Structure formats: structure tokens, C-alpha cells
């Protein structure tokens, strides 16, 4: 009886409790990259928000942004229609090369002094290319293909890997030229090559029980005869991998739209700049889907 009375007393306590959380301070945030793809590369500059803030975030405008590598300088120019977004002309970076990002903001809303931020990063090596991409049925526990409408399609690239176990791939899949988003698919986004280095990926010498190794699995009900699936494998550093993992674990936090200073960062600055500038090398290949 005493236990029940005590329980009733606890359940009757409905008074609201207000928690006075300390306010965070704004800091400059960098998100950007350069790759070995011939295209326009982007750097996005903003100020962070407080955690759980529902207000919009402030972009950093009027910055001087460039990347230096040896005797080459690549400029990122702010876009008139997208403040805080800085784009290069169409250029391609090079594998195994160091890049120095420099960001200078003379007039800013945080400090009475100019903001200076910089990053030094090396573009990792990568394989020469992807020879082909197999779109294969997923097998059941008895190695029998699952072929009903709800079955899965395994996306299996074939290529000669480098003898470098430190390589980590950030995987992107495209269906008919459109990047996979909000689709019933499973993407093994971060794919370490430890254990696969030096082998021909999905070649007979590395397969176990003749089962191909996918980098993504797609729902067959979204596939049609003749669909084109493209795989892009971005070779990234392990430090960048840790940053991406921390990003996923920090619920509700985006490095551009309100990260907090506890996030991993490769940004050095004369203030408390955070974020990540990555130099990544990419290979890609395509496969044609055929009904099975």
C-alpha cells in the first residue's frame, strides 16, 4: 500500500521544470572542398547558431577565399545570388598534392579585427578508375537470388584497388543522373579499404563464397529495365572520416547551419573558426540495370 501511495504521489507531480541552458557563442564556419573532378568547387562560409536555435543562420559575405598549391592559386568567388557561397571556375585538383585554403574577412559582425582562417590538407591517392558496375540480385541465406518486387539490388563496382589500407571511400550513388536522396536504399557511405587493399575489388581472388561485395543496396521496386546507376568513390582521409561520423552523431547539427565548437575541425584561425575543407580524389563508373 505504501508503494502505491508513493507512486500516486509521484504521478501527481506535473509542475513544469524550466531548464536554463547556457547560450553558446557564434563562431565562423567553413564547409568546402576541392576534388580532382573538372568542375566548379565550392566553399560555404557562415556563422554558427546556438544549439536548438530555430532562427536562420548568418552567412559570411565579402570574404577573400583562395586555395594555393605550389605555384598555382585557385580563387573562390562569392556568388551574387547566393551570399556566403564561393565558387571557383571549372578546374581540377591533383591527387597526392597539398592544398592551402586561405579565408580572410576584413569586415565581420563578430570581431573588431579581421578574421583569418586557413586549412592545409593533402588530396589522397585513389585507384585509376572503376572498370564496371554490377547490379546484382541480393542472395538469401542459402545463396539463392531474391527476385520478387521487394527484393534488393546490390551495387558492386569492379576495379583494381591500391595497396594502401588507409584509404576510406565516401560513397555516392546516382540513378539516371540524380543523386540518391530519400529513397528506400542502403548506402555504405563510409567504406574503409582495410582488408581489400591490393586486390582487384570483386575479383575472384578476393570474393568469399563467390558473393560480390556491394557498396550500396537499392530497392528493386524503384528500378526499371535500362536504368543507369553511377557509383562515385571519394577517397578521403581518416580525419575527414572521423569528422563525418561526428557529424552524424551530433543530432540536429550541421557544420554550416549551426555546428558547435566541440565538432572535429581542420580549420586554424585567429579566432575560433570550425568546419572542414576537404581535398578528395574521386573515381566513378556506371552500370545498366537489367531485370532479373
mmCIF file of C-alpha atoms in Angstrom:
data_model
loop_
_atom_site.group_PDB
_atom_site.id
_atom_site.type_symbol
_atom_site.label_atom_id
_atom_site.label_comp_id
_atom_site.label_asym_id
_atom_site.label_seq_id
_atom_site.Cartn_x
_atom_site.Cartn_y
_atom_site.Cartn_z
ATOM 1 C CA UNK A 1 0.000 0.000 0.000
ATOM 2 C CA UNK A 2 2.802 2.392 0.877
ATOM 3 C CA UNK A 3 4.393 1.753 -2.523
ATOM 4 C CA UNK A 4 1.114 2.516 -4.323
ATOM 5 C CA UNK A 5 0.626 5.721 -2.347
ATOM 6 C CA UNK A 6 4.140 6.776 -3.155
ATOM 7 C CA UNK A 7 3.605 6.004 -6.841
ATOM 8 C CA UNK A 8 0.400 8.048 -6.839
ATOM 9 C CA UNK A 9 2.254 10.981 -5.298
ATOM 10 C CA UNK A 10 4.950 10.830 -7.963
ATOM 11 C CA UNK A 11 2.431 10.663 -10.785
ATOM 12 C CA UNK A 12 0.579 13.677 -9.452
ATOM 13 C CA UNK A 13 3.634 15.943 -9.757
ATOM 14 C CA UNK A 14 3.029 17.733 -13.063
ATOM 15 C CA UNK A 15 4.745 21.057 -12.433
ATOM 16 C CA UNK A 16 6.759 22.226 -15.449
ATOM 17 C CA UNK A 17 10.510 22.478 -14.996
ATOM 18 C CA UNK A 18 12.350 25.151 -16.970
ATOM 19 C CA UNK A 19 15.995 24.448 -17.709
ATOM 20 C CA UNK A 20 18.205 27.499 -18.115
ATOM 21 C CA UNK A 21 20.673 26.293 -20.741
ATOM 22 C CA UNK A 22 23.774 28.415 -21.260
ATOM 23 C CA UNK A 23 23.817 30.286 -24.544
ATOM 24 C CA UNK A 24 26.551 29.408 -26.971
ATOM 25 C CA UNK A 25 28.588 31.934 -28.861
ATOM 26 C CA UNK A 26 28.769 32.334 -32.600
ATOM 27 C CA UNK A 27 31.900 31.289 -34.460
ATOM 28 C CA UNK A 28 32.844 31.334 -38.168
ATOM 29 C CA UNK A 29 32.209 28.044 -40.001
ATOM 30 C CA UNK A 30 33.803 26.681 -43.186
ATOM 31 C CA UNK A 31 32.387 23.925 -45.383
ATOM 32 C CA UNK A 32 34.112 23.300 -48.702
ATOM 33 C CA UNK A 33 36.176 21.069 -50.910
ATOM 34 C CA UNK A 34 38.357 20.617 -53.923
ATOM 35 C CA UNK A 35 38.499 17.382 -55.914
ATOM 36 C CA UNK A 36 40.215 16.006 -58.997
ATOM 37 C CA UNK A 37 36.960 16.435 -60.953
ATOM 38 C CA UNK A 38 36.926 19.156 -63.588
ATOM 39 C CA UNK A 39 34.117 21.316 -62.248
ATOM 40 C CA UNK A 40 33.335 24.371 -60.123
ATOM 41 C CA UNK A 41 34.253 23.740 -56.485
ATOM 42 C CA UNK A 42 32.535 25.445 -53.567
ATOM 43 C CA UNK A 43 33.303 26.905 -50.157
ATOM 44 C CA UNK A 44 30.397 27.966 -47.915
ATOM 45 C CA UNK A 45 31.025 30.456 -45.100
ATOM 46 C CA UNK A 46 28.617 31.184 -42.264
ATOM 47 C CA UNK A 47 28.374 31.914 -38.559
ATOM 48 C CA UNK A 48 27.200 29.095 -36.309
ATOM 49 C CA UNK A 49 23.914 29.213 -34.420
ATOM 50 C CA UNK A 50 23.271 28.279 -30.833
ATOM 51 C CA UNK A 51 22.219 24.677 -30.341
ATOM 52 C CA UNK A 52 18.455 24.148 -30.782
ATOM 53 C CA UNK A 53 18.110 27.592 -32.336
ATOM 54 C CA UNK A 54 15.140 27.954 -34.695
ATOM 55 C CA UNK A 55 16.416 31.179 -36.200
ATOM 56 C CA UNK A 56 18.105 31.417 -39.557
ATOM 57 C CA UNK A 57 21.855 31.492 -39.776
ATOM 58 C CA UNK A 58 24.016 34.361 -40.927
ATOM 59 C CA UNK A 59 26.244 33.948 -43.976
ATOM 60 C CA UNK A 60 29.720 35.445 -44.166
ATOM 61 C CA UNK A 61 29.879 37.824 -47.097
ATOM 62 C CA UNK A 62 32.689 39.765 -48.717
ATOM 63 C CA UNK A 63 35.436 37.268 -47.876
ATOM 64 C CA UNK A 64 38.641 36.702 -49.811
ATOM 65 C CA UNK A 65 38.870 32.950 -50.455
ATOM 66 C CA UNK A 66 41.550 31.080 -52.381
ATOM 67 C CA UNK A 67 43.480 27.809 -52.486
ATOM 68 C CA UNK A 68 47.226 27.756 -53.114
ATOM 69 C CA UNK A 69 49.154 24.685 -54.259
ATOM 70 C CA UNK A 70 52.751 25.138 -55.321
ATOM 71 C CA UNK A 71 52.794 27.989 -57.822
ATOM 72 C CA UNK A 72 49.058 27.648 -58.567
ATOM 73 C CA UNK A 73 46.336 29.777 -56.977
ATOM 74 C CA UNK A 74 42.653 28.956 -57.356
ATOM 75 C CA UNK A 75 40.172 31.695 -56.408
ATOM 76 C CA UNK A 76 36.703 31.130 -54.956
ATOM 77 C CA UNK A 77 34.382 33.980 -55.961
ATOM 78 C CA UNK A 78 31.218 34.850 -53.995
ATOM 79 C CA UNK A 79 28.002 34.332 -55.942
ATOM 80 C CA UNK A 80 25.746 37.367 -56.317
ATOM 81 C CA UNK A 81 22.572 35.300 -55.936
ATOM 82 C CA UNK A 82 23.872 33.180 -53.025
ATOM 83 C CA UNK A 83 25.670 35.219 -50.360
ATOM 84 C CA UNK A 84 28.281 33.257 -48.456
ATOM 85 C CA UNK A 85 28.678 30.715 -51.278
ATOM 86 C CA UNK A 86 32.032 30.949 -53.072
ATOM 87 C CA UNK A 87 32.737 29.089 -56.335
ATOM 88 C CA UNK A 88 35.805 28.527 -58.489
ATOM 89 C CA UNK A 89 35.907 28.472 -62.252
ATOM 90 C CA UNK A 90 35.932 24.933 -63.688
ATOM 91 C CA UNK A 91 39.225 23.424 -62.516
ATOM 92 C CA UNK A 92 40.548 20.022 -61.409
ATOM 93 C CA UNK A 93 42.804 19.292 -58.466
ATOM 94 C CA UNK A 94 45.523 16.644 -58.474
ATOM 95 C CA UNK A 95 45.970 13.526 -56.364
ATOM 96 C CA UNK A 96 48.827 13.404 -53.825
ATOM 97 C CA UNK A 97 49.101 17.205 -53.752
ATOM 98 C CA UNK A 98 48.950 19.588 -50.773
ATOM 99 C CA UNK A 99 46.400 22.421 -50.779
ATOM 100 C CA UNK A 100 46.349 25.529 -48.594
ATOM 101 C CA UNK A 101 42.961 27.224 -48.186
ATOM 102 C CA UNK A 102 43.032 30.856 -47.099
ATOM 103 C CA UNK A 103 39.946 32.786 -45.938
ATOM 104 C CA UNK A 104 40.180 36.472 -44.989
ATOM 105 C CA UNK A 105 37.189 38.532 -43.823
ATOM 106 C CA UNK A 106 38.021 42.198 -43.267
ATOM 107 C CA UNK A 107 34.585 43.367 -42.073
ATOM 108 C CA UNK A 108 32.591 40.962 -39.929
ATOM 109 C CA UNK A 109 29.848 41.017 -37.294
ATOM 110 C CA UNK A 110 31.761 39.168 -34.553
ATOM 111 C CA UNK A 111 35.045 40.936 -34.032
ATOM 112 C CA UNK A 112 36.585 44.369 -34.357
ATOM 113 C CA UNK A 113 39.542 42.751 -36.122
ATOM 114 C CA UNK A 114 39.665 40.878 -39.458
ATOM 115 C CA UNK A 115 39.020 37.129 -39.422
ATOM 116 C CA UNK A 116 41.713 34.875 -40.869
ATOM 117 C CA UNK A 117 41.143 31.138 -41.297
ATOM 118 C CA UNK A 118 43.251 28.577 -43.134
ATOM 119 C CA UNK A 119 43.451 24.847 -43.806
ATOM 120 C CA UNK A 120 46.343 22.691 -45.017
ATOM 121 C CA UNK A 121 45.265 19.352 -46.436
ATOM 122 C CA UNK A 122 46.555 16.753 -48.881
ATOM 123 C CA UNK A 123 44.425 15.160 -51.588
ATOM 124 C CA UNK A 124 44.589 11.370 -51.017
ATOM 125 C CA UNK A 125 45.551 8.919 -53.727
ATOM 126 C CA UNK A 126 42.912 6.845 -55.489
ATOM 127 C CA UNK A 127 42.588 3.973 -57.918
ATOM 128 C CA UNK A 128 42.815 4.712 -61.639
ATOM 129 C CA UNK A 129 39.115 4.155 -62.209
ATOM 130 C CA UNK A 130 36.132 1.797 -61.997
ATOM 131 C CA UNK A 131 36.042 -0.739 -64.821
ATOM 132 C CA UNK A 132 32.369 -1.667 -64.465
ATOM 133 C CA UNK A 133 29.467 -1.753 -62.018
ATOM 134 C CA UNK A 134 27.417 -4.901 -61.473
ATOM 135 C CA UNK A 135 23.757 -4.555 -60.453
ATOM 136 C CA UNK A 136 23.107 -7.953 -58.970
ATOM 137 C CA UNK A 137 20.312 -9.629 -57.013
ATOM 138 C CA UNK A 138 20.720 -9.924 -53.271
ATOM 139 C CA UNK A 139 21.042 -13.526 -52.109
ATOM 140 C CA UNK A 140 19.217 -15.185 -49.221
ATOM 141 C CA UNK A 141 20.901 -17.265 -46.533
ATOM 142 C CA UNK A 142 21.092 -20.162 -48.991
ATOM 143 C CA UNK A 143 22.758 -18.046 -51.720
ATOM 144 C CA UNK A 144 19.511 -18.077 -53.730
ATOM 145 C CA UNK A 145 18.655 -14.799 -55.516
ATOM 146 C CA UNK A 146 15.690 -12.854 -54.149
ATOM 147 C CA UNK A 147 13.737 -11.763 -57.224
ATOM 148 C CA UNK A 148 10.332 -10.508 -56.020
ATOM 149 C CA UNK A 149 9.297 -6.848 -56.263
ATOM 150 C CA UNK A 150 10.592 -6.054 -52.780
ATOM 151 C CA UNK A 151 13.990 -7.582 -53.477
ATOM 152 C CA UNK A 152 17.212 -5.634 -53.318
ATOM 153 C CA UNK A 153 19.779 -4.783 -55.989
ATOM 154 C CA UNK A 154 23.423 -4.938 -54.911
ATOM 155 C CA UNK A 155 25.640 -2.240 -56.423
ATOM 156 C CA UNK A 156 29.020 -3.907 -56.946
ATOM 157 C CA UNK A 157 31.931 -1.997 -58.547
ATOM 158 C CA UNK A 158 34.891 -3.760 -60.150
ATOM 159 C CA UNK A 159 38.283 -2.052 -60.049
ATOM 160 C CA UNK A 160 41.942 -2.509 -59.156
ATOM 161 C CA UNK A 161 42.496 -1.194 -55.645
ATOM 162 C CA UNK A 162 45.702 0.431 -54.453
ATOM 163 C CA UNK A 163 47.923 -1.353 -51.963
ATOM 164 C CA UNK A 164 47.020 1.228 -49.317
ATOM 165 C CA UNK A 165 44.881 0.105 -46.384
ATOM 166 C CA UNK A 166 44.465 3.696 -45.111
ATOM 167 C CA UNK A 167 42.060 4.627 -47.933
ATOM 168 C CA UNK A 168 38.463 5.284 -46.914
ATOM 169 C CA UNK A 169 35.754 5.800 -49.524
ATOM 170 C CA UNK A 170 32.832 8.166 -49.144
ATOM 171 C CA UNK A 171 30.279 6.552 -51.462
ATOM 172 C CA UNK A 172 27.686 8.309 -53.617
ATOM 173 C CA UNK A 173 25.095 6.567 -55.813
ATOM 174 C CA UNK A 174 23.172 8.133 -58.692
ATOM 175 C CA UNK A 175 20.120 6.787 -60.508
ATOM 176 C CA UNK A 176 19.728 8.140 -64.049
ATOM 177 C CA UNK A 177 21.923 11.112 -63.171
ATOM 178 C CA UNK A 178 20.118 12.031 -59.935
ATOM 179 C CA UNK A 179 21.836 11.509 -56.593
ATOM 180 C CA UNK A 180 20.032 9.111 -54.290
ATOM 181 C CA UNK A 181 18.111 11.006 -51.610
ATOM 182 C CA UNK A 182 15.138 9.897 -49.532
ATOM 183 C CA UNK A 183 14.855 6.603 -51.340
ATOM 184 C CA UNK A 184 14.496 3.130 -49.830
ATOM 185 C CA UNK A 185 18.134 2.174 -50.261
ATOM 186 C CA UNK A 186 21.088 1.294 -48.091
ATOM 187 C CA UNK A 187 24.309 3.145 -48.789
ATOM 188 C CA UNK A 188 27.521 2.047 -47.131
ATOM 189 C CA UNK A 189 28.616 5.670 -47.125
ATOM 190 C CA UNK A 190 31.970 5.245 -45.377
ATOM 191 C CA UNK A 191 33.716 2.203 -46.808
ATOM 192 C CA UNK A 192 37.250 1.534 -45.393
ATOM 193 C CA UNK A 193 39.545 -0.420 -47.708
ATOM 194 C CA UNK A 194 41.364 -2.166 -44.870
ATOM 195 C CA UNK A 195 41.378 -5.846 -45.856
ATOM 196 C CA UNK A 196 40.696 -5.110 -49.529
ATOM 197 C CA UNK A 197 43.841 -3.121 -50.379
ATOM 198 C CA UNK A 198 45.875 -4.528 -53.255
ATOM 199 C CA UNK A 199 43.120 -6.810 -54.552
ATOM 200 C CA UNK A 200 41.010 -6.435 -57.659
ATOM 201 C CA UNK A 201 37.775 -5.356 -55.981
ATOM 202 C CA UNK A 202 35.108 -8.034 -56.513
ATOM 203 C CA UNK A 203 37.642 -10.096 -58.447
ATOM 204 C CA UNK A 204 37.681 -13.873 -57.930
ATOM 205 C CA UNK A 205 40.750 -13.764 -55.673
ATOM 206 C CA UNK A 206 39.015 -11.636 -53.017
ATOM 207 C CA UNK A 207 35.460 -12.986 -53.051
ATOM 208 C CA UNK A 208 34.294 -15.228 -50.250
ATOM 209 C CA UNK A 209 31.827 -17.931 -51.288
ATOM 210 C CA UNK A 210 31.568 -16.196 -54.684
ATOM 211 C CA UNK A 211 29.347 -13.478 -53.193
ATOM 212 C CA UNK A 212 30.089 -9.993 -54.638
ATOM 213 C CA UNK A 213 30.706 -7.167 -52.167
ATOM 214 C CA UNK A 214 28.334 -4.191 -52.621
ATOM 215 C CA UNK A 215 28.955 -0.556 -51.728
ATOM 216 C CA UNK A 216 25.206 0.077 -51.723
ATOM 217 C CA UNK A 217 21.894 -1.774 -51.889
ATOM 218 C CA UNK A 218 18.878 -0.414 -53.771
ATOM 219 C CA UNK A 219 15.225 -1.389 -53.606
ATOM 220 C CA UNK A 220 14.303 -3.268 -56.793
ATOM 221 C CA UNK A 221 10.797 -1.784 -56.875
ATOM 222 C CA UNK A 222 12.384 1.573 -57.818
ATOM 223 C CA UNK A 223 14.359 0.089 -60.715
ATOM 224 C CA UNK A 224 13.371 -0.255 -64.360
ATOM 225 C CA UNK A 225 14.949 -2.017 -67.307
ATOM 226 C CA UNK A 226 17.745 0.122 -68.737
ATOM 227 C CA UNK A 227 18.176 2.407 -65.702
ATOM 228 C CA UNK A 228 21.706 3.774 -65.295
ATOM 229 C CA UNK A 229 23.338 3.574 -61.867
ATOM 230 C CA UNK A 230 26.511 5.561 -61.282
ATOM 231 C CA UNK A 231 28.915 4.935 -58.405
ATOM 232 C CA UNK A 232 31.296 7.652 -57.204
ATOM 233 C CA UNK A 233 34.018 6.660 -54.738
ATOM 234 C CA UNK A 234 35.633 9.637 -52.988
ATOM 235 C CA UNK A 235 38.978 8.782 -51.415
ATOM 236 C CA UNK A 236 39.077 10.687 -48.126
ATOM 237 C CA UNK A 237 41.440 10.971 -45.177
ATOM 238 C CA UNK A 238 40.720 9.174 -41.923
ATOM 239 C CA UNK A 239 40.491 12.545 -40.179
ATOM 240 C CA UNK A 240 37.700 13.548 -42.561
ATOM 241 C CA UNK A 241 36.009 10.201 -41.866
ATOM 242 C CA UNK A 242 36.021 10.998 -38.130
ATOM 243 C CA UNK A 243 34.524 14.410 -38.900
ATOM 244 C CA UNK A 244 31.690 12.822 -40.926
ATOM 245 C CA UNK A 245 31.000 10.275 -38.187
ATOM 246 C CA UNK A 246 30.886 13.013 -35.533
ATOM 247 C CA UNK A 247 28.551 14.987 -37.778
ATOM 248 C CA UNK A 248 26.101 12.090 -37.899
ATOM 249 C CA UNK A 249 26.278 11.535 -34.153
ATOM 250 C CA UNK A 250 25.621 15.207 -33.368
ATOM 251 C CA UNK A 251 21.836 15.106 -33.772
ATOM 252 C CA UNK A 252 20.424 18.238 -35.327
ATOM 253 C CA UNK A 253 23.826 19.782 -36.003
ATOM 254 C CA UNK A 254 25.063 20.820 -39.416
ATOM 255 C CA UNK A 255 28.586 22.235 -39.911
ATOM 256 C CA UNK A 256 27.233 25.129 -41.946
ATOM 257 C CA UNK A 257 23.865 25.658 -40.282
ATOM 258 C CA UNK A 258 24.857 25.729 -36.656
ATOM 259 C CA UNK A 259 27.706 23.492 -35.529
ATOM 260 C CA UNK A 260 29.207 23.961 -32.104
ATOM 261 C CA UNK A 261 32.937 24.139 -31.260
ATOM 262 C CA UNK A 262 33.112 20.536 -29.984
ATOM 263 C CA UNK A 263 32.922 19.280 -33.567
ATOM 264 C CA UNK A 264 36.020 17.891 -35.277
ATOM 265 C CA UNK A 265 37.662 20.537 -37.453
ATOM 266 C CA UNK A 266 40.756 21.017 -39.606
ATOM 267 C CA UNK A 267 40.402 24.820 -39.568
ATOM 268 C CA UNK A 268 43.085 27.005 -37.982
ATOM 269 C CA UNK A 269 42.241 30.637 -37.297
ATOM 270 C CA UNK A 270 42.924 33.782 -35.298
ATOM 271 C CA UNK A 271 39.516 33.302 -33.653
ATOM 272 C CA UNK A 272 37.590 30.052 -33.120
ATOM 273 C CA UNK A 273 36.771 29.030 -36.667
ATOM 274 C CA UNK A 274 35.458 25.493 -37.180
ATOM 275 C CA UNK A 275 34.274 23.236 -40.010
ATOM 276 C CA UNK A 276 36.098 21.235 -42.641
ATOM 277 C CA UNK A 277 37.757 21.837 -46.005
ATOM 278 C CA UNK A 278 38.429 18.570 -47.804
ATOM 279 C CA UNK A 279 40.657 17.652 -50.723
ATOM 280 C CA UNK A 280 39.313 14.396 -52.150
ATOM 281 C CA UNK A 281 40.035 12.326 -55.243
ATOM 282 C CA UNK A 282 37.155 10.554 -56.934
ATOM 283 C CA UNK A 283 36.669 7.669 -59.343
ATOM 284 C CA UNK A 284 33.367 6.699 -60.907
ATOM 285 C CA UNK A 285 31.705 4.021 -63.016
ATOM 286 C CA UNK A 286 28.281 3.110 -64.355
ATOM 287 C CA UNK A 287 26.149 0.020 -64.691
ATOM 288 C CA UNK A 288 22.933 -0.693 -66.621
ATOM 289 C CA UNK A 289 20.110 -2.386 -64.761
ATOM 290 C CA UNK A 290 18.513 -5.453 -66.379
ATOM 291 C CA UNK A 291 15.510 -7.225 -64.933
ATOM 292 C CA UNK A 292 16.181 -10.466 -63.100
#
